[in-house]
mmCIF file with all atom_site columns, C-alpha atoms in Angstrom:
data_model
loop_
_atom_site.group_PDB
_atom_site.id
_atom_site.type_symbol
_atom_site.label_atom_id
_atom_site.label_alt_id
_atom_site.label_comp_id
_atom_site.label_asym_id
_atom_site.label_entity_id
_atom_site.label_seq_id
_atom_site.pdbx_PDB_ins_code
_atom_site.Cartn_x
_atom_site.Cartn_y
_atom_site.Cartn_z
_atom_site.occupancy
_atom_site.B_iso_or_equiv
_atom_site.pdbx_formal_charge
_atom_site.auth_seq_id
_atom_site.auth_comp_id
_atom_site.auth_asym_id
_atom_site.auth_atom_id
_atom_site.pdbx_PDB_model_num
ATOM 1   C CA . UNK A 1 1   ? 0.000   0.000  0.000  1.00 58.00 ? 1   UNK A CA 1
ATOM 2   C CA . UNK A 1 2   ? 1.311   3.552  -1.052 1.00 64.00 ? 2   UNK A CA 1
ATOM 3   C CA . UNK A 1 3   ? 1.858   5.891  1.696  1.00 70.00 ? 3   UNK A CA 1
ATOM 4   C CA . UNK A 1 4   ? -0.528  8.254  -0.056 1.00 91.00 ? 4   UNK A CA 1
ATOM 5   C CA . UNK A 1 5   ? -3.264  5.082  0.406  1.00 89.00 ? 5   UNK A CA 1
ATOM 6   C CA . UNK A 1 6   ? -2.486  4.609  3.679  1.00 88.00 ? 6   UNK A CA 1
ATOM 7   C CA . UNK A 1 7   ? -3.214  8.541  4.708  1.00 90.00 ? 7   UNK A CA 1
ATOM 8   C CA . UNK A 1 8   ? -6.013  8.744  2.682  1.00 90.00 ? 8   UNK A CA 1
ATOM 9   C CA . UNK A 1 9   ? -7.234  5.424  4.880  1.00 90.00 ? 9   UNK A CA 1
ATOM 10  C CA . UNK A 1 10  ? -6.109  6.792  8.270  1.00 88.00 ? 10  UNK A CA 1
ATOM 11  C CA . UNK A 1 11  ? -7.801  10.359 7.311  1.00 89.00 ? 11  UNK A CA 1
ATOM 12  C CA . UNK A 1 12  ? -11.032 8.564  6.344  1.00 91.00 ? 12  UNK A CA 1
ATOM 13  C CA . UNK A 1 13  ? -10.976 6.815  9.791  1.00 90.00 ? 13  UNK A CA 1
ATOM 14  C CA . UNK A 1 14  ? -10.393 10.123 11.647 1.00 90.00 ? 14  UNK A CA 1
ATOM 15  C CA . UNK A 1 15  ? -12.964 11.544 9.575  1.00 92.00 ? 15  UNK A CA 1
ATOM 16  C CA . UNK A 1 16  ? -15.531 8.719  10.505 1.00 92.00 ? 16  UNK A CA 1
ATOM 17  C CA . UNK A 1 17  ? -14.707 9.089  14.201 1.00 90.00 ? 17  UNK A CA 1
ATOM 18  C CA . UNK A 1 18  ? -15.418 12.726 14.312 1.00 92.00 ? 18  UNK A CA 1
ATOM 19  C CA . UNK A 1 19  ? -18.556 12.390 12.616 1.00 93.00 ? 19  UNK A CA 1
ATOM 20  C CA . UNK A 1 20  ? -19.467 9.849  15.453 1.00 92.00 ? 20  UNK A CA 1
ATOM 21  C CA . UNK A 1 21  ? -18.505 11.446 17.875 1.00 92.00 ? 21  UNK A CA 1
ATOM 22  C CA . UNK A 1 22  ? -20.570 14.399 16.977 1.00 93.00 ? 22  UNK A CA 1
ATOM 23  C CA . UNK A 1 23  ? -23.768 12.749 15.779 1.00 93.00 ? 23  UNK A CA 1
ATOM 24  C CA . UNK A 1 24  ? -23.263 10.793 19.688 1.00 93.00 ? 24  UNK A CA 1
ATOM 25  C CA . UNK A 1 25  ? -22.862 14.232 21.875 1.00 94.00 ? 25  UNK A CA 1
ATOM 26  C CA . UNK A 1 26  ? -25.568 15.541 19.833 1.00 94.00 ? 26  UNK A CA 1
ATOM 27  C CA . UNK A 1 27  ? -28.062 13.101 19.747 1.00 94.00 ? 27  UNK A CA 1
ATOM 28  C CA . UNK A 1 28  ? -27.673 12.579 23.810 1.00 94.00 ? 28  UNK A CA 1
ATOM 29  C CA . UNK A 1 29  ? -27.406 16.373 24.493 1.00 93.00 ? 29  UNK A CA 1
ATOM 30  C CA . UNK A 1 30  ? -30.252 17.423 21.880 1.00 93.00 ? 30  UNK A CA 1
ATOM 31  C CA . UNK A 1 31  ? -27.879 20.433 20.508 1.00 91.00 ? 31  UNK A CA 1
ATOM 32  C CA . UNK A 1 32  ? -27.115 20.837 17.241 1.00 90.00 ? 32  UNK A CA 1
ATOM 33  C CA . UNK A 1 33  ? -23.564 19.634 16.172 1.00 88.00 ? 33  UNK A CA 1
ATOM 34  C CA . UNK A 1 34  ? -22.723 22.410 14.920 1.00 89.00 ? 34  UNK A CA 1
ATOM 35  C CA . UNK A 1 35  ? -22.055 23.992 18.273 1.00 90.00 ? 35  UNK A CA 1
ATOM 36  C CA . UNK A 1 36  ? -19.023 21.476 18.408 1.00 93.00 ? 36  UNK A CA 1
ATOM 37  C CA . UNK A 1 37  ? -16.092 22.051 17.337 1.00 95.00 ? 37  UNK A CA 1
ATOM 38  C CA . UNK A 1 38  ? -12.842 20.072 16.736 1.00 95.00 ? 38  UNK A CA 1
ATOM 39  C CA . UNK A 1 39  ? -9.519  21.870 17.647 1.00 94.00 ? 39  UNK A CA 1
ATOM 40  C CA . UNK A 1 40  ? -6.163  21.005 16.306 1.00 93.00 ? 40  UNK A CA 1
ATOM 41  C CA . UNK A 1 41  ? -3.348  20.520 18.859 1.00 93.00 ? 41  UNK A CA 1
ATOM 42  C CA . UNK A 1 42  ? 0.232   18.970 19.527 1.00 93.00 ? 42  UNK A CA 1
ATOM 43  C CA . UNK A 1 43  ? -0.859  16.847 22.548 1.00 92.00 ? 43  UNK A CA 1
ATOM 44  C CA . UNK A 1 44  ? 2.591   18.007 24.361 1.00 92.00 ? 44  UNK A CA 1
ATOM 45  C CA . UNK A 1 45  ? 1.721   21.669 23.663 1.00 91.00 ? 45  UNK A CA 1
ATOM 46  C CA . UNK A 1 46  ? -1.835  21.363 24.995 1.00 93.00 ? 46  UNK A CA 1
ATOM 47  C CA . UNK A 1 47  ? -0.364  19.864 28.566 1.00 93.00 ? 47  UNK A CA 1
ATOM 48  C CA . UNK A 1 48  ? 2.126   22.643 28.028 1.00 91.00 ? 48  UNK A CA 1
ATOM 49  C CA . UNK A 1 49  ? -0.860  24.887 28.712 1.00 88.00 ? 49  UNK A CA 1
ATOM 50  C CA . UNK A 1 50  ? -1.105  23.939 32.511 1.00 91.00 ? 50  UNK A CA 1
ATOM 51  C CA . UNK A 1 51  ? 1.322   20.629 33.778 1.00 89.00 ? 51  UNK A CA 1
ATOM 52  C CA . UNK A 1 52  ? 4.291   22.726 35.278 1.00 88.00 ? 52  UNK A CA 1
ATOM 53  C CA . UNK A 1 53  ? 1.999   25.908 36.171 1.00 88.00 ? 53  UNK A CA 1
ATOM 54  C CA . UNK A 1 54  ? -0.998  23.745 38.698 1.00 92.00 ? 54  UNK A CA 1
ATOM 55  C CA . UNK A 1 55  ? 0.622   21.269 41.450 1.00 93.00 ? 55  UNK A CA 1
ATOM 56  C CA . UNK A 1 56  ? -0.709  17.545 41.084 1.00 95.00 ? 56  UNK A CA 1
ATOM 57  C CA . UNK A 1 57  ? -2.005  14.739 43.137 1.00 95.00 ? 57  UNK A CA 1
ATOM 58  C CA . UNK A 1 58  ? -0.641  11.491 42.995 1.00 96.00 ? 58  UNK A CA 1
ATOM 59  C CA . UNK A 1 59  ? -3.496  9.431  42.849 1.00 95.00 ? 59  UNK A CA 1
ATOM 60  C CA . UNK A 1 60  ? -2.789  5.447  42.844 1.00 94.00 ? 60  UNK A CA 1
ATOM 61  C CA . UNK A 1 61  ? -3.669  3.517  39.615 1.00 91.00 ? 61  UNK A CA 1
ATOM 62  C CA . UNK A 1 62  ? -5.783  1.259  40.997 1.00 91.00 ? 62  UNK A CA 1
ATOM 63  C CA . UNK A 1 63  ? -8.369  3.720  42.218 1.00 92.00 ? 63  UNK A CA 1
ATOM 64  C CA . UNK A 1 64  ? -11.897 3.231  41.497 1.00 91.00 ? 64  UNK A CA 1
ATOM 65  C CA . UNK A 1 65  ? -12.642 4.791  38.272 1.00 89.00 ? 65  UNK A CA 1
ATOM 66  C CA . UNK A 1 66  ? -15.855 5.822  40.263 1.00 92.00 ? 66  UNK A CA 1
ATOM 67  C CA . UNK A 1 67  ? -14.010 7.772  42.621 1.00 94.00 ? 67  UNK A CA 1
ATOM 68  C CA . UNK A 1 68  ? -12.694 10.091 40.233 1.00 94.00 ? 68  UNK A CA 1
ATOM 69  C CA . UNK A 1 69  ? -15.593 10.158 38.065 1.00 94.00 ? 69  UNK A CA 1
ATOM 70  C CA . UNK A 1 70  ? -17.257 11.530 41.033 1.00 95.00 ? 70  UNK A CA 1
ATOM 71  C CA . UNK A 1 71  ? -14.058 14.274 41.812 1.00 95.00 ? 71  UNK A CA 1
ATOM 72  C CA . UNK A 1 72  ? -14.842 15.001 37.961 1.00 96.00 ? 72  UNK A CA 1
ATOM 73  C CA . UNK A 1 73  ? -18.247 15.960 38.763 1.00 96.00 ? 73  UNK A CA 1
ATOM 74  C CA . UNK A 1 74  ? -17.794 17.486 41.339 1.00 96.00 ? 74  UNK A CA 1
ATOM 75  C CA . UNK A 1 75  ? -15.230 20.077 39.482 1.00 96.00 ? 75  UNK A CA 1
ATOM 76  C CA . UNK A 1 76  ? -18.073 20.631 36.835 1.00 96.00 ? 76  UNK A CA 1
ATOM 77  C CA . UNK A 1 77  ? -20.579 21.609 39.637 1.00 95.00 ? 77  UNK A CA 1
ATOM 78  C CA . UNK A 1 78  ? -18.021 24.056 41.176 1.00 94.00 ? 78  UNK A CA 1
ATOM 79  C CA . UNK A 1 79  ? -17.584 26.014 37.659 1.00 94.00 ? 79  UNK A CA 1
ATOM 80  C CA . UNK A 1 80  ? -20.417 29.052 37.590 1.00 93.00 ? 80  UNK A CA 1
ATOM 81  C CA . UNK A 1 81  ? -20.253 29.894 34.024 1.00 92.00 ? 81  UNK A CA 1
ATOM 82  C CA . UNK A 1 82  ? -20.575 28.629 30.425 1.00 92.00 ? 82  UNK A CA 1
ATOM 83  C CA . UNK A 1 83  ? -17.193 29.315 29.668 1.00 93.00 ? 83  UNK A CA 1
ATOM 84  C CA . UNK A 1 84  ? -15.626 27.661 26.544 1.00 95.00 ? 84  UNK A CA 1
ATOM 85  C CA . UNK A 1 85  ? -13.270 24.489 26.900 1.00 96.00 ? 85  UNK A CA 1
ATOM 86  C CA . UNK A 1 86  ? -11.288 22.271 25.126 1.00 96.00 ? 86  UNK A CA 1
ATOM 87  C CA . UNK A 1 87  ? -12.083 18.918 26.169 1.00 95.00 ? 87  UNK A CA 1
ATOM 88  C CA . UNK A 1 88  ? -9.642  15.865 25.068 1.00 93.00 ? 88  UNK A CA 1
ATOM 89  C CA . UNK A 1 89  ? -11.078 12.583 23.748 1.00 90.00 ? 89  UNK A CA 1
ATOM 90  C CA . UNK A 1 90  ? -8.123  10.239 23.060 1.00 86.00 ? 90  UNK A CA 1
ATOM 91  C CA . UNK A 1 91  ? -9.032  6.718  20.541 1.00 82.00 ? 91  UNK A CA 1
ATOM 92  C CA . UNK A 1 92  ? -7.093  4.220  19.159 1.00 78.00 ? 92  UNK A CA 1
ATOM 93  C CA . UNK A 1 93  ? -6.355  6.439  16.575 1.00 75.00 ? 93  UNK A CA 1
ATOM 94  C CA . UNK A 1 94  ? -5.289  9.676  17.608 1.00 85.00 ? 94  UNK A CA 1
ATOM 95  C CA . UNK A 1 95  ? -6.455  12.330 20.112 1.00 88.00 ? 95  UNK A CA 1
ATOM 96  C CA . UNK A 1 96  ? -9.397  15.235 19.300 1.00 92.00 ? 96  UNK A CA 1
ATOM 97  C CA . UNK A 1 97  ? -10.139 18.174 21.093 1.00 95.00 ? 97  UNK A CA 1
ATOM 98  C CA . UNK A 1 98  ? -13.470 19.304 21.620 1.00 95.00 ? 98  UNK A CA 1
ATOM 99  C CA . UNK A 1 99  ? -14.314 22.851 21.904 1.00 96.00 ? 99  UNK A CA 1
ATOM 100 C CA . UNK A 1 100 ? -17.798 23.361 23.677 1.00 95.00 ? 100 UNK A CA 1
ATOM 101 C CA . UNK A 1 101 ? -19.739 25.147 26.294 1.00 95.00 ? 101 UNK A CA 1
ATOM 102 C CA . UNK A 1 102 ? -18.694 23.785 29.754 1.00 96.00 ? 102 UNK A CA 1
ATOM 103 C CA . UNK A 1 103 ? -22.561 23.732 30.353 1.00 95.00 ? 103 UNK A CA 1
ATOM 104 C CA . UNK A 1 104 ? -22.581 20.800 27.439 1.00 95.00 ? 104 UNK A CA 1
ATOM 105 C CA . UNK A 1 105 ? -21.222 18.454 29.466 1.00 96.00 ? 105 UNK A CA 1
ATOM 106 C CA . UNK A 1 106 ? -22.767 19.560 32.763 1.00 96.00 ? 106 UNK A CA 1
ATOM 107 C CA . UNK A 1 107 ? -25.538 18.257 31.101 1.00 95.00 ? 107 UNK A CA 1
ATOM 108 C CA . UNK A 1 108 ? -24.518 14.569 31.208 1.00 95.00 ? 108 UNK A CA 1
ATOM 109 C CA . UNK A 1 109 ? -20.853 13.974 32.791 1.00 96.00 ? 109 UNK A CA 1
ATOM 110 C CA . UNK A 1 110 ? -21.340 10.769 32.258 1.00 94.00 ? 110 UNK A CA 1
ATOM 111 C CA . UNK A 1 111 ? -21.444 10.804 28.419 1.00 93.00 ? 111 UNK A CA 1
ATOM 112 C CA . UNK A 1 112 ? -18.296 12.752 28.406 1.00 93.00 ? 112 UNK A CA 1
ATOM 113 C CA . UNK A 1 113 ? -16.608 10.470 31.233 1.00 91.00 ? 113 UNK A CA 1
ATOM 114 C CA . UNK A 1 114 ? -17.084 7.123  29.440 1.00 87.00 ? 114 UNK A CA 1
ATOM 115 C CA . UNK A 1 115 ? -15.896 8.856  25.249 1.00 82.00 ? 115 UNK A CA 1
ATOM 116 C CA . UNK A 1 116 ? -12.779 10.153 27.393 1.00 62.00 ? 116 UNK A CA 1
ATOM 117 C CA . UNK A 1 117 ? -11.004 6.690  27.531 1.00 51.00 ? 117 UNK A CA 1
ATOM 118 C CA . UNK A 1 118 ? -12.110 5.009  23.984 1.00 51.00 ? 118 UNK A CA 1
ATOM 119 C CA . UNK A 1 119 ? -8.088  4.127  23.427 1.00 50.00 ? 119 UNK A CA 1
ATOM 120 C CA . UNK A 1 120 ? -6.584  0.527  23.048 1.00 50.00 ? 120 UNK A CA 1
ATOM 121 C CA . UNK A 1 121 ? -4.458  0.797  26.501 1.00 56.00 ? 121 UNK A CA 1
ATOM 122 C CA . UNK A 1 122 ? -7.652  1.521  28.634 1.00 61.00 ? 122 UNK A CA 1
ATOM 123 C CA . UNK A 1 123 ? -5.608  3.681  30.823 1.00 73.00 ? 123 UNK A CA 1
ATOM 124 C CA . UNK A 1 124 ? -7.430  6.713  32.218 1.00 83.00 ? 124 UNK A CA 1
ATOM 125 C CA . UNK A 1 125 ? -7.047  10.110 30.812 1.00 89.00 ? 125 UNK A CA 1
ATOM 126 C CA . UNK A 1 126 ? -9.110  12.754 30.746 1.00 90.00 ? 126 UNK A CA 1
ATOM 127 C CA . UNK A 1 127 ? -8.465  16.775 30.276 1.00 94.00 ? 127 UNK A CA 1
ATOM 128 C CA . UNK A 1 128 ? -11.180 19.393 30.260 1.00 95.00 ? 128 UNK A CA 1
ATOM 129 C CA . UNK A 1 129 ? -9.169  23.111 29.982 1.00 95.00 ? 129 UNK A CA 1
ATOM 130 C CA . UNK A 1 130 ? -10.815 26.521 29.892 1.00 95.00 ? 130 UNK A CA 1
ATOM 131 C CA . UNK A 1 131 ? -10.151 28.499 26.693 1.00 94.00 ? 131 UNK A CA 1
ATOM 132 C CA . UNK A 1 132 ? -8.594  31.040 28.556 1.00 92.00 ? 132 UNK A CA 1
ATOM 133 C CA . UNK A 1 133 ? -7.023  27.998 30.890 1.00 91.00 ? 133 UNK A CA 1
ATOM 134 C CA . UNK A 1 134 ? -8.772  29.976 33.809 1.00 93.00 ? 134 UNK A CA 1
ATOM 135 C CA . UNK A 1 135 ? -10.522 26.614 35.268 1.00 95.00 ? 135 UNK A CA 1
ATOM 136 C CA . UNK A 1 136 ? -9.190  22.710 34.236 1.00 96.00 ? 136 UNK A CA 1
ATOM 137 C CA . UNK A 1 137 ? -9.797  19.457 35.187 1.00 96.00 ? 137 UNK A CA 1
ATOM 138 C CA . UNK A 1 138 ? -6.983  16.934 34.773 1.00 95.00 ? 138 UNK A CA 1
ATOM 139 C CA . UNK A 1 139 ? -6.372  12.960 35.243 1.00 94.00 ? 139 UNK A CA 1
ATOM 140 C CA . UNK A 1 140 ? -2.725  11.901 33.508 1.00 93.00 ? 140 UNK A CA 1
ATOM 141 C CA . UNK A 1 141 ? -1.389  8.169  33.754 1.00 91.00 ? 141 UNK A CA 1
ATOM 142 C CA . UNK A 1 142 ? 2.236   8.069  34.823 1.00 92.00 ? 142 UNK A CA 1
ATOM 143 C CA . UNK A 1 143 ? 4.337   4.922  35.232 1.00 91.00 ? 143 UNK A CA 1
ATOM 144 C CA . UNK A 1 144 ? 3.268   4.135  39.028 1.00 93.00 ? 144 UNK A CA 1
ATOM 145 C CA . UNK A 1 145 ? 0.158   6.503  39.115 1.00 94.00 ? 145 UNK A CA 1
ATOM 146 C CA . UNK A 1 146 ? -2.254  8.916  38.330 1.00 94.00 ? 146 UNK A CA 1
ATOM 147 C CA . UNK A 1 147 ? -1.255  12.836 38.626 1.00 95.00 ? 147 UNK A CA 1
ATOM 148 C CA . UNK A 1 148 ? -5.111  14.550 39.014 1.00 96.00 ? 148 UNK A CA 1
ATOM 149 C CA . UNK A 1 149 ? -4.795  18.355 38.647 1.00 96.00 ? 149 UNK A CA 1
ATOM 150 C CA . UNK A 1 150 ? -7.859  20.522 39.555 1.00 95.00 ? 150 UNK A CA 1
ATOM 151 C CA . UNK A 1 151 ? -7.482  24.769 38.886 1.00 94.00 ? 151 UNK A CA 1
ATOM 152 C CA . UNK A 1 152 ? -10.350 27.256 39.272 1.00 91.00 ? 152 UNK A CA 1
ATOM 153 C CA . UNK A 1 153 ? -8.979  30.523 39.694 1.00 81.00 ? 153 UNK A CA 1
ATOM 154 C CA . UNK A 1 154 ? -12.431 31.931 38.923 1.00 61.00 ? 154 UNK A CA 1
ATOM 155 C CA . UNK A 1 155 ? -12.896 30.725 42.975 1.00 51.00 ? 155 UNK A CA 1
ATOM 156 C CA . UNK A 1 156 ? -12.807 32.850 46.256 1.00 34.00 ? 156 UNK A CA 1
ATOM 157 C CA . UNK A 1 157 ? -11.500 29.860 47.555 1.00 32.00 ? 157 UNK A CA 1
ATOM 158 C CA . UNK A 1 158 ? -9.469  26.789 46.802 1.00 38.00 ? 158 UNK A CA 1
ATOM 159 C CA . UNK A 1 159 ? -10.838 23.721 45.368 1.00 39.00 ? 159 UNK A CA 1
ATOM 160 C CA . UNK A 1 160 ? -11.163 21.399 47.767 1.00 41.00 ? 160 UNK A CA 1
ATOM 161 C CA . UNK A 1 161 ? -9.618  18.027 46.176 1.00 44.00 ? 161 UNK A CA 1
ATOM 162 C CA . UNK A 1 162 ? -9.710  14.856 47.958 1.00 44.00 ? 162 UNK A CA 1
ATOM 163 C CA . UNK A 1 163 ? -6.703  12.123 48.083 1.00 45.00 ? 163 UNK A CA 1
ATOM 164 C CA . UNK A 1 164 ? -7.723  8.811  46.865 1.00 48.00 ? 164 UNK A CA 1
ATOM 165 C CA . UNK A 1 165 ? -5.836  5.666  47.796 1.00 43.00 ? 165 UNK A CA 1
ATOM 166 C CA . UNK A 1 166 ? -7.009  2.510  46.542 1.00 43.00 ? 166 UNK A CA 1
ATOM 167 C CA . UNK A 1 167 ? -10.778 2.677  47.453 1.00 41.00 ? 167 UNK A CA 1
ATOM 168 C CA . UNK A 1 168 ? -10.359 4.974  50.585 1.00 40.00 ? 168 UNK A CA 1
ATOM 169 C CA . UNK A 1 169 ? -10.846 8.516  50.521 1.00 40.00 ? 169 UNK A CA 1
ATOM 170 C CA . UNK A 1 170 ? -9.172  11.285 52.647 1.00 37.00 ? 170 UNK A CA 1
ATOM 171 C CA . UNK A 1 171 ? -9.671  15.049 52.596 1.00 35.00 ? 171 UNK A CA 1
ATOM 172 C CA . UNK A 1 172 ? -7.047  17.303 51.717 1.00 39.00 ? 172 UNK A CA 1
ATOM 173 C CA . UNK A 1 173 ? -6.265  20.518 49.774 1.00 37.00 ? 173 UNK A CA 1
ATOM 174 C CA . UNK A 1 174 ? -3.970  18.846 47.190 1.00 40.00 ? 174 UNK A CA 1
ATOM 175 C CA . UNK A 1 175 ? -0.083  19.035 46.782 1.00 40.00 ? 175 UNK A CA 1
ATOM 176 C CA . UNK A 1 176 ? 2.352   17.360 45.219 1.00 36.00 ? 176 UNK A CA 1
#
């Protein structure tokens, strides 16, 4: 196969993934598709945006996928706007950034949650960045474990993030 075959196959599969993933946040959301976008970035560029500037939590990998689900929602409910974001799907393919209205997926977490982690490895990751990178929500795998970020410096206060180890939970105000 040519190597002009072979891109025109991998673009038609990109292609076809996009138009699912659309015609799936649409039809659960009832919005119209067009108020989705797709973004084009260099994955190491788009961490650039926040990785060394918020501090992380080590989280261990064999949390409860619940557990953080739930730390995911609760991030959404703490945001009091309809801000734009950039929110990162990752497939066995490559990786697409959605740009939407934060209040799209406050609508139904859980449809964003379970698209997030469509990738061959099954390893957790899942990025949702404000377009001006004001608020973020952040689960990256690492060798030995999770690092969750969580930034809302549209806050009076700090977000209050919560250690998970294994199954157990323990309150805290992050670190790293």
């Amino acid at each position: 196969m040519s190597l002009s075959l072979k891109e025109k196959l991998k673009l038609s599969v990109i292609e076809k993934e996009k138009k699912t993933i659309l015609q799936n946040i649409s039809n659960n959301l009832h919005i119209d598709s067009n108020s989705i976008t797709f973004e084009s970035h260099d994955y190491n560029v788009f961490l650039s945006k926040f990785i060394d500037n918020i501090e992380y939590q080590p989280i261990d990998l064999s949390v409860n996928e619940n557990l953080l689900f739930n730390q995911f929602c609760d991030f959404l409910n703490s945001i009091n706007n309809n801000n734009l974001v950039v929110f990162q799907i990752i497939t066995c393919n490559t990786y697409y950034y959605l740009k939407l209205h934060i209040n799209n997926i406050k609508q139904n977490p859980a449809l964003f949650w379970n698209i997030k982690v469509d990738n061959s490895n099954k390893m957790l990751e899942c990025s949702l960045v404000a377009i001006n990178n004001s608020f973020g929500f952040s689960i990256l795998p690492t060798e030995n474990f999770y690092e969750l970020r969580i930034w809302n410096s549209g806050m009076a206060t700090h977000i209050q993030t919560t250690k998970l180890r294994g199954s157990r939970l323990l309150n805290s105000t992050g670190g790293k």
